CSV table of N, CA, C and O in Angstrom, one decimal:
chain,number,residue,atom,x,y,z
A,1,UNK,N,-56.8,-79.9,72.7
A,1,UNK,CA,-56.9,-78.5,72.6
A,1,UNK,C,-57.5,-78.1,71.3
A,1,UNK,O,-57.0,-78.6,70.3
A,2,UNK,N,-58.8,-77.1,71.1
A,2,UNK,CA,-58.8,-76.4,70.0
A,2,UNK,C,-58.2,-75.7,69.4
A,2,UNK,O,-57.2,-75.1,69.9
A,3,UNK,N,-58.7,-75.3,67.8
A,3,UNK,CA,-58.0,-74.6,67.0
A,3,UNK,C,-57.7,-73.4,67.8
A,3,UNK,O,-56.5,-73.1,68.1
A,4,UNK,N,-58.9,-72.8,68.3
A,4,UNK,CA,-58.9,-71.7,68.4
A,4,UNK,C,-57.8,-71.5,69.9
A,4,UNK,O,-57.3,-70.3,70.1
A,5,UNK,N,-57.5,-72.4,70.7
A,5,UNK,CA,-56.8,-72.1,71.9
A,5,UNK,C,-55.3,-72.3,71.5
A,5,UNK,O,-54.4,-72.0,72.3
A,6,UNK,N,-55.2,-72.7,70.4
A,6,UNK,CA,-53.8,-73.3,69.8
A,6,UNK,C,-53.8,-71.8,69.3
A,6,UNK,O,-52.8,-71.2,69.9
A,7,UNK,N,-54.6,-70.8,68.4
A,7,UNK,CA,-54.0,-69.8,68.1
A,7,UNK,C,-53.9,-68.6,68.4
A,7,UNK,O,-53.4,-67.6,67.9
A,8,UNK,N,-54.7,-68.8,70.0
A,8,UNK,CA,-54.7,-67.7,70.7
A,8,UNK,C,-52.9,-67.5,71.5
A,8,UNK,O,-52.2,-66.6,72.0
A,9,UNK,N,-52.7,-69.1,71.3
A,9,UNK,CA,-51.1,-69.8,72.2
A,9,UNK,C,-50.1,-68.9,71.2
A,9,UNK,O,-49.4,-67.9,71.5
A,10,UNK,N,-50.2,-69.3,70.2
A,10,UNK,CA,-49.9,-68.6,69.0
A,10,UNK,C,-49.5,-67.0,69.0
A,10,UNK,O,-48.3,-66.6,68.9
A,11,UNK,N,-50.6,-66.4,69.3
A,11,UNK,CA,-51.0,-65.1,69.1
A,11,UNK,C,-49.9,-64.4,70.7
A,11,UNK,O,-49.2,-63.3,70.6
A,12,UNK,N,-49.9,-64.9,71.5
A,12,UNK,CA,-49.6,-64.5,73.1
A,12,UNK,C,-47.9,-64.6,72.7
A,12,UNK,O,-47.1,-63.8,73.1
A,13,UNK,N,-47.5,-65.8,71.8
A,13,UNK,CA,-45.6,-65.8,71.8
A,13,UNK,C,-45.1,-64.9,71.2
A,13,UNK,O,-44.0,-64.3,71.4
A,14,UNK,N,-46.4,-64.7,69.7
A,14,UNK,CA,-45.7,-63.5,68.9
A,14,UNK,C,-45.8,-62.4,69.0
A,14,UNK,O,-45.1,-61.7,68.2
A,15,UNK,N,-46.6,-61.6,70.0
A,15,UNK,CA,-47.1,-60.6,70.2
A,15,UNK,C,-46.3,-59.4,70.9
A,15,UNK,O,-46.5,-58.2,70.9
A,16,UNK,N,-45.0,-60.3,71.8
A,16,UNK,CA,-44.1,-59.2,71.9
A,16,UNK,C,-43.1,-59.1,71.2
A,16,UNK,O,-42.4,-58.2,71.5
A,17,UNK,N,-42.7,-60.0,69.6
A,17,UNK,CA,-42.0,-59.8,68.6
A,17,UNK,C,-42.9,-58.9,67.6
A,17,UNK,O,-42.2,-58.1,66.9
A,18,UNK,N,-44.3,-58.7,67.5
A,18,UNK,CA,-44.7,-57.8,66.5
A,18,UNK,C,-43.5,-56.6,65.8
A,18,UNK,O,-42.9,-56.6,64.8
A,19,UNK,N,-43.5,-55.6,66.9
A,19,UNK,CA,-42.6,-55.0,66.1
A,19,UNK,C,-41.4,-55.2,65.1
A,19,UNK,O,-41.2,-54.6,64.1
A,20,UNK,N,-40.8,-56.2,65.7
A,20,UNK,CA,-39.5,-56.5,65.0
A,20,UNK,C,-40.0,-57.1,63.7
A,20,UNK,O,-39.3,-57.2,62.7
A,21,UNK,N,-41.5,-57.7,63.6
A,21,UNK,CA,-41.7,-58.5,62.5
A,21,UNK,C,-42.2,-57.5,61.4
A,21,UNK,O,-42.1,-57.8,60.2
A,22,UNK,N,-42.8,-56.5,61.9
A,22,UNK,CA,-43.4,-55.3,61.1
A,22,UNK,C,-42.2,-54.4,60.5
A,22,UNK,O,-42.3,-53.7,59.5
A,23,UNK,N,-40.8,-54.4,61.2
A,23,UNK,CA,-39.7,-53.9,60.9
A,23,UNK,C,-39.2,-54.3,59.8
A,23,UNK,O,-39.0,-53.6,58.8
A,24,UNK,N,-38.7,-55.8,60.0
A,24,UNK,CA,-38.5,-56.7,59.0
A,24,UNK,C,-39.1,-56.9,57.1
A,24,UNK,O,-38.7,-56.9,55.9
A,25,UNK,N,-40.6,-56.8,58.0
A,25,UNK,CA,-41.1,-56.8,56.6
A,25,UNK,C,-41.1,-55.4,56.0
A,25,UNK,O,-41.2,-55.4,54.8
A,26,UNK,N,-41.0,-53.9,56.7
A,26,UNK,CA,-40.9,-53.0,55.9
A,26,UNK,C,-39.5,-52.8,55.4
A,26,UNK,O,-39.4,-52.1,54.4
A,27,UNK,N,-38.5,-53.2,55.8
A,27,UNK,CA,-37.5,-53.4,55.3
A,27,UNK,C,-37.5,-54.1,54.0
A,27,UNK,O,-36.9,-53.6,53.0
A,28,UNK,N,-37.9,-55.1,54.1
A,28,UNK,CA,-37.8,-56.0,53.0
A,28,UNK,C,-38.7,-55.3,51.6
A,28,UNK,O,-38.3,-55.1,50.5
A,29,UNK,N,-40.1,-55.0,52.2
A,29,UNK,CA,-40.6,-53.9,51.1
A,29,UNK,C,-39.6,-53.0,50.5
A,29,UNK,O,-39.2,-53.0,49.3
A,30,UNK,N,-39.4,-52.5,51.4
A,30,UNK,CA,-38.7,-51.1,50.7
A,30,UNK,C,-37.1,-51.5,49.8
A,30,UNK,O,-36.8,-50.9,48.8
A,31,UNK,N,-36.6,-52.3,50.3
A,31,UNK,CA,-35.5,-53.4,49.7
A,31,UNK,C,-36.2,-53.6,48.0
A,31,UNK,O,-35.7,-53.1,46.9
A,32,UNK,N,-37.2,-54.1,48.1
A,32,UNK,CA,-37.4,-55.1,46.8
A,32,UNK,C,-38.2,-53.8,46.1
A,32,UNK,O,-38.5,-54.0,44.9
A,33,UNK,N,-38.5,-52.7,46.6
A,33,UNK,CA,-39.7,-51.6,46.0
A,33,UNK,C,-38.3,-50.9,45.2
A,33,UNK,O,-38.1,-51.0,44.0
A,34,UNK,N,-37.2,-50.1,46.3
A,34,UNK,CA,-36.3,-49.4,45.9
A,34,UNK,C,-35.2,-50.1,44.8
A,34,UNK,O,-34.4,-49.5,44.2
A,35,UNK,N,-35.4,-51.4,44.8
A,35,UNK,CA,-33.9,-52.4,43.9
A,35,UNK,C,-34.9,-52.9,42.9
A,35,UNK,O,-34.4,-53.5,41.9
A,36,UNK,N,-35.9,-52.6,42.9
A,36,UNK,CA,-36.8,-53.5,41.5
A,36,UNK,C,-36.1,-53.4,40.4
A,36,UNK,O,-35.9,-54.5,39.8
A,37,UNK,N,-35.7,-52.4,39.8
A,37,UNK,CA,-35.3,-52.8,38.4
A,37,UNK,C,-33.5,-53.1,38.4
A,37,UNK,O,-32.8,-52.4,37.7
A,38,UNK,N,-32.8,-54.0,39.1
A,38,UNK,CA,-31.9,-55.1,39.4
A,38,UNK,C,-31.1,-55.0,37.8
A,38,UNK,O,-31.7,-55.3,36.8
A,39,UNK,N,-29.6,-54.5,37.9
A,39,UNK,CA,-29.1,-54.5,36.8
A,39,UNK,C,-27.2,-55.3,37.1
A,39,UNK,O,-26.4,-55.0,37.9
A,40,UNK,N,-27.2,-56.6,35.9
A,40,UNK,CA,-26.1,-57.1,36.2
A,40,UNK,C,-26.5,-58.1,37.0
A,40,UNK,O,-27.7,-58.3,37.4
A,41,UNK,N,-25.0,-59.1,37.4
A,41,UNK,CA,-25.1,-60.0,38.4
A,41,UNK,C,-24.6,-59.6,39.7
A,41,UNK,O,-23.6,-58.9,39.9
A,42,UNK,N,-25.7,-60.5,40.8
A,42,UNK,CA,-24.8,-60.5,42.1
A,42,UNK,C,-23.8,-60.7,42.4
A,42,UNK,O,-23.3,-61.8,42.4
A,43,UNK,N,-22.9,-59.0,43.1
A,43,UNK,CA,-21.0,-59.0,43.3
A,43,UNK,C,-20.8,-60.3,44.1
A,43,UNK,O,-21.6,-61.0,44.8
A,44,UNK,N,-19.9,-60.5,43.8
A,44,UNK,CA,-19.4,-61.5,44.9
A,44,UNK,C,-19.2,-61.5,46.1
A,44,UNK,O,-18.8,-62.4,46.8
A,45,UNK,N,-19.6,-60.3,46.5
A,45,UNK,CA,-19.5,-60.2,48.0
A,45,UNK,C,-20.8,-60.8,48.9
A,45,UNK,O,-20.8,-61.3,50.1
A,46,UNK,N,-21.4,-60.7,48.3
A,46,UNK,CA,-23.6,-61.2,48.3
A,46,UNK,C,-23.1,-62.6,49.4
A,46,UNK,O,-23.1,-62.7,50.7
A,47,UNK,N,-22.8,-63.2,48.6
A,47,UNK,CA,-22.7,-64.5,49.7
A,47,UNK,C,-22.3,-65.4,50.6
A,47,UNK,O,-22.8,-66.4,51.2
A,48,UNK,N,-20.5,-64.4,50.7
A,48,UNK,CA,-19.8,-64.3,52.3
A,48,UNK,C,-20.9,-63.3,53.2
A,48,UNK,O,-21.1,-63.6,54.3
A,49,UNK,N,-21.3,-62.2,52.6
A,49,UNK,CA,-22.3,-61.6,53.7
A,49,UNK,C,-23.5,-62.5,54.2
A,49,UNK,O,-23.8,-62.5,55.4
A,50,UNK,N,-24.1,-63.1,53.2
A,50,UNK,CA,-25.2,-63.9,54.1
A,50,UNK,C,-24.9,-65.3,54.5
A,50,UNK,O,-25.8,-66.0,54.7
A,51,UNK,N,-23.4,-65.9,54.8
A,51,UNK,CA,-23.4,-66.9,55.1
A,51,UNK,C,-22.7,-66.0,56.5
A,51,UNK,O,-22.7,-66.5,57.6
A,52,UNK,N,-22.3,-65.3,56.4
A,52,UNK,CA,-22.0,-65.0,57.7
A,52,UNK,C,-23.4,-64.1,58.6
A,52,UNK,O,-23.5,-64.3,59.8
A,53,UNK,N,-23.9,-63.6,58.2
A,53,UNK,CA,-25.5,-63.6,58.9
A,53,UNK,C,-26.3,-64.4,59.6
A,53,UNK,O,-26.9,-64.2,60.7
A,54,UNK,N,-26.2,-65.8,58.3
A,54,UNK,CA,-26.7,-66.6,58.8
A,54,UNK,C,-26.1,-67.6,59.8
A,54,UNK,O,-27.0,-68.2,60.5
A,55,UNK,N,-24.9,-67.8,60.1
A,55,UNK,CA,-23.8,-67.8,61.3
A,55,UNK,C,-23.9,-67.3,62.7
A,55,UNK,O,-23.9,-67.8,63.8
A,56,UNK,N,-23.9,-65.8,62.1
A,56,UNK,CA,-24.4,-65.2,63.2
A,56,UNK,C,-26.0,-65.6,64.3
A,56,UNK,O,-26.2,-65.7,65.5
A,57,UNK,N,-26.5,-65.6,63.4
A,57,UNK,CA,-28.0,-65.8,63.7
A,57,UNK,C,-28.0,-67.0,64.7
A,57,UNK,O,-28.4,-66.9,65.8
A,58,UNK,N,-27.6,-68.3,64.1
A,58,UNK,CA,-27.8,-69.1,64.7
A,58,UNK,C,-26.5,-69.3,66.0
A,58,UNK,O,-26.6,-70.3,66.8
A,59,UNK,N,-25.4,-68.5,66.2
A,59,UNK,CA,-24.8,-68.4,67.2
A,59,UNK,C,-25.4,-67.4,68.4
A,59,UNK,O,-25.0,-67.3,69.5
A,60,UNK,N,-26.6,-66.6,67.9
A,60,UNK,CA,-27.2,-65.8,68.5
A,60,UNK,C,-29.0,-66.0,69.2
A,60,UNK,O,-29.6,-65.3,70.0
A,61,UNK,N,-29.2,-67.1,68.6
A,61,UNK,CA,-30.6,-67.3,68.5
A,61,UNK,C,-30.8,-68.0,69.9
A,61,UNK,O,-32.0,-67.7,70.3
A,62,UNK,N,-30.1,-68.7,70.8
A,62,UNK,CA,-30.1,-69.2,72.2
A,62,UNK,C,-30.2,-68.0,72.9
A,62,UNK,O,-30.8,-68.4,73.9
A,63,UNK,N,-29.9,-66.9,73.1
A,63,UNK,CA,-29.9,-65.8,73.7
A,63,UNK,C,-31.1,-64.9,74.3
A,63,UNK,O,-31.3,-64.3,75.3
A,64,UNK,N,-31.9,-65.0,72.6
A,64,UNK,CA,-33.3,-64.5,72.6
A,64,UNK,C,-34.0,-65.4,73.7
A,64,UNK,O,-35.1,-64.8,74.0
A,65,UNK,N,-34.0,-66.3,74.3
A,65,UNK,CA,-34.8,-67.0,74.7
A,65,UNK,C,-33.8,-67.5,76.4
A,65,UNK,O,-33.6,-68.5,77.0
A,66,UNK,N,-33.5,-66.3,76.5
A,66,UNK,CA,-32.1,-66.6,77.9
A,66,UNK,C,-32.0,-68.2,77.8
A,66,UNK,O,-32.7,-68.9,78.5
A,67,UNK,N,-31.1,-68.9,76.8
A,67,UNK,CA,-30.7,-70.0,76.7
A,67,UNK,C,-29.4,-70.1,76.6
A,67,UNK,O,-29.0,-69.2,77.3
A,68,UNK,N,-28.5,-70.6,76.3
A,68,UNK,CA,-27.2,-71.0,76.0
A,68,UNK,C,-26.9,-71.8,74.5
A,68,UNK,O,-27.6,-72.5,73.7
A,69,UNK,N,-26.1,-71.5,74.5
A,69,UNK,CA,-25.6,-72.6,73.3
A,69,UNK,C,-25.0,-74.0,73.3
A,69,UNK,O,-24.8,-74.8,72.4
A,70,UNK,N,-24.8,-74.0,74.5
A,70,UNK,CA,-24.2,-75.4,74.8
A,70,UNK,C,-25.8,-76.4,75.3
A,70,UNK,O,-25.7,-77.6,75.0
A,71,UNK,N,-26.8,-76.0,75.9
A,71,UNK,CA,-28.0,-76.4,75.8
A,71,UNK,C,-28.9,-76.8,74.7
A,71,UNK,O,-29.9,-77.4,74.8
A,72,UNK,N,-28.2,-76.1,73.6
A,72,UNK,CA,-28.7,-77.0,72.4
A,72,UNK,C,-28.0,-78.7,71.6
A,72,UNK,O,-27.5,-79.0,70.5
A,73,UNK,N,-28.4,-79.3,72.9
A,73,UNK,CA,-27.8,-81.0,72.6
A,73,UNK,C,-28.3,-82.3,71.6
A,73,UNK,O,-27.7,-83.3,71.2
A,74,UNK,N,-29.7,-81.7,71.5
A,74,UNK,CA,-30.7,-83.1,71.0
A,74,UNK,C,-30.7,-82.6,69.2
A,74,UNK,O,-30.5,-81.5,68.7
A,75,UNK,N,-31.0,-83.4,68.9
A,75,UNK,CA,-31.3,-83.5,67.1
A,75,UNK,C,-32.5,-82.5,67.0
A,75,UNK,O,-32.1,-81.9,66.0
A,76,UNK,N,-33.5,-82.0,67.3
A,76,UNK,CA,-34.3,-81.7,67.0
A,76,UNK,C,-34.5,-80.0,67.6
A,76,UNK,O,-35.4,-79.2,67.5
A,77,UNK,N,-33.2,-79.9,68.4
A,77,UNK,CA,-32.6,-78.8,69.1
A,77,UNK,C,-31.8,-78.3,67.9
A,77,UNK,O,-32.2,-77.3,67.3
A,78,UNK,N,-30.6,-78.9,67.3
A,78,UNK,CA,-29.9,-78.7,66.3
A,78,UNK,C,-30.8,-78.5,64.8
A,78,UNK,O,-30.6,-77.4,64.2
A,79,UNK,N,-31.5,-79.1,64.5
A,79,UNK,CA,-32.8,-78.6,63.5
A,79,UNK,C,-33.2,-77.6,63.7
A,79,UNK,O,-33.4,-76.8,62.8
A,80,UNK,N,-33.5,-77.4,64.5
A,80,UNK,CA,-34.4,-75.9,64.6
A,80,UNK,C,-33.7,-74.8,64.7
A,80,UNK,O,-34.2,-73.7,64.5
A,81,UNK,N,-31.9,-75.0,65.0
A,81,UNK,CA,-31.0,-73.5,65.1
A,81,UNK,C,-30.3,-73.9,63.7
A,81,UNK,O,-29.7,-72.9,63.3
A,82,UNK,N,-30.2,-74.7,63.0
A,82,UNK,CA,-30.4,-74.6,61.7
A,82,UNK,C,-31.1,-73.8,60.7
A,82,UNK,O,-30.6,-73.1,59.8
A,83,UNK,N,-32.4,-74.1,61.2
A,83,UNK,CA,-33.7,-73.4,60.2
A,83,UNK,C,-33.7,-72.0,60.5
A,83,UNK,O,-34.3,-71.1,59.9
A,84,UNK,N,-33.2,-71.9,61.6
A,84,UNK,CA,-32.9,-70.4,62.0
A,84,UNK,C,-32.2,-69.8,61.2
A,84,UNK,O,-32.6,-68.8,60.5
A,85,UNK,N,-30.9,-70.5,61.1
A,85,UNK,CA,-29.6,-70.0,60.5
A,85,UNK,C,-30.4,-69.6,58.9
A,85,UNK,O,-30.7,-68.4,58.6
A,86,UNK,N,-30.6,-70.5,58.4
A,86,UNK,CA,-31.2,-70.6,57.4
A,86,UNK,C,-32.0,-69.6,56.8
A,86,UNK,O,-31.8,-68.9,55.8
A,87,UNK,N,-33.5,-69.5,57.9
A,87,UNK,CA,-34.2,-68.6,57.3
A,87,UNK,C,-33.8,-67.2,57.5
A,87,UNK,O,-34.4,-66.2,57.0
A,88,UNK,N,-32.5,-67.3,58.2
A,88,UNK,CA,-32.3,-65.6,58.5
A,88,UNK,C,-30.9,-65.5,57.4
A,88,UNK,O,-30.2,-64.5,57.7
A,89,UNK,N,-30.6,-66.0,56.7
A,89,UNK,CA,-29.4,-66.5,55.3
A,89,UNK,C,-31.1,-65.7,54.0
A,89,UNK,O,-31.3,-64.6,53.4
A,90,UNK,N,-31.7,-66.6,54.3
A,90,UNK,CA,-33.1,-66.5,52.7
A,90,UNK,C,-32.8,-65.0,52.9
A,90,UNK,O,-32.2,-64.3,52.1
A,91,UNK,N,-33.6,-64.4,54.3
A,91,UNK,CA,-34.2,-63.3,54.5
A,91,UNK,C,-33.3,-62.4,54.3
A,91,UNK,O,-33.8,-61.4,53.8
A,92,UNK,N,-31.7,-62.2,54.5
A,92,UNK,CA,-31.1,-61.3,54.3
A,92,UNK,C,-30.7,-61.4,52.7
A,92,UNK,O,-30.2,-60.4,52.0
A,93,UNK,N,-31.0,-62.6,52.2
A,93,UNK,CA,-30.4,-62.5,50.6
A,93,UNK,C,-31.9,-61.8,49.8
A,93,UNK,O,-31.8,-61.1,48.9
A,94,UNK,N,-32.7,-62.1,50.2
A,94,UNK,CA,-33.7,-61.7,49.7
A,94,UNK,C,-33.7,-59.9,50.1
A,94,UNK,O,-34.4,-59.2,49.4
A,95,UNK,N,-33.0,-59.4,51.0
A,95,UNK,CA,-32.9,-58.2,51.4
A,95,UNK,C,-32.1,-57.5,50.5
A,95,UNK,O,-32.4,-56.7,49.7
A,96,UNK,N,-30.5,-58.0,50.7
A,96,UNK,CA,-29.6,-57.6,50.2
A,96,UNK,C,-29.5,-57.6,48.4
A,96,UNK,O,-28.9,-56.7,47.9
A,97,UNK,N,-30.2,-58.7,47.7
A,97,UNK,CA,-29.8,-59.4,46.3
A,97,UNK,C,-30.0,-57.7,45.2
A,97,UNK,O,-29.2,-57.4,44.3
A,98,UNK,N,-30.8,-57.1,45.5
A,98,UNK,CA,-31.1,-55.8,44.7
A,98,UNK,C,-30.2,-55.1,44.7
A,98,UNK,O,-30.2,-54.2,43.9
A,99,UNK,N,-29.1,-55.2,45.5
A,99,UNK,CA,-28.3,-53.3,46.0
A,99,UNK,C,-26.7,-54.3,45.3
A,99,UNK,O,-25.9,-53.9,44.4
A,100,UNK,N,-26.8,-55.7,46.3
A,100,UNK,CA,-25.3,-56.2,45.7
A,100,UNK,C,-25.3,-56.9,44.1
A,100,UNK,O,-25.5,-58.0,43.6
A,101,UNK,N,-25.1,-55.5,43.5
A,101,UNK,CA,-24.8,-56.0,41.8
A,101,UNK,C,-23.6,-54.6,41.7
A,101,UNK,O,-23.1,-53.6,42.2
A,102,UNK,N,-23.6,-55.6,40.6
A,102,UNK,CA,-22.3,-55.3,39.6
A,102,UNK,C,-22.8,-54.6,38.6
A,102,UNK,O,-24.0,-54.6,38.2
A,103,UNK,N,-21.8,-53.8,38.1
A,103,UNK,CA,-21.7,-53.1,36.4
A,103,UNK,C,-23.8,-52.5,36.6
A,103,UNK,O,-24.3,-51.9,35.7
């Protein structure tokens, strides 16, 4: 297969998430635009909220794709609802880290 049929494959899975990804990132703009000048350390609450996010996410991530959770059996099934978990843990700390401060 070519590049180009690889990113057209590409283009066709993401294309009914656009919005949510354009949502995402203006959120996150506006997060790091409105919190820029960040005073104090992050409350303690910062990181029961994004481990539970990130919990959620990956308890939720079989669903987006009418799957189940008990269908995720193989190692490489469990890696990938990991990195889920994970990248939706970064993206909400990276969301949240501006607003949850102290003093």
């Amino acid at each position: 297969m070519s590049l180009d049929g690889i990113l057209i494959i590409l283009w066709y899975a993401a294309k009914p998430w656009l919005w949510l990804i354009a949502l995402l990132l203006i959120a996150l703009v506006a997060s790091l635009w409105f919190g820029r000048n960040p005073k104090g350390k992050p409350h303690a609450l910062l990181w029961p909220v994004v481990i539970a996010v990130g919990i959620l996410a990956m308890l939720l991530a079989p669903t987006l794709t009418q799957s189940q959770l008990s269908y995720v059996a193989t190692w490489p099934d469990r890696l990938m609802l990991l990195a889920m978990g994970v990248g939706s843990m970064l993206f909400c700390w990276l969301l949240l880290k501006s607003w949850f401060r102290s003093g």
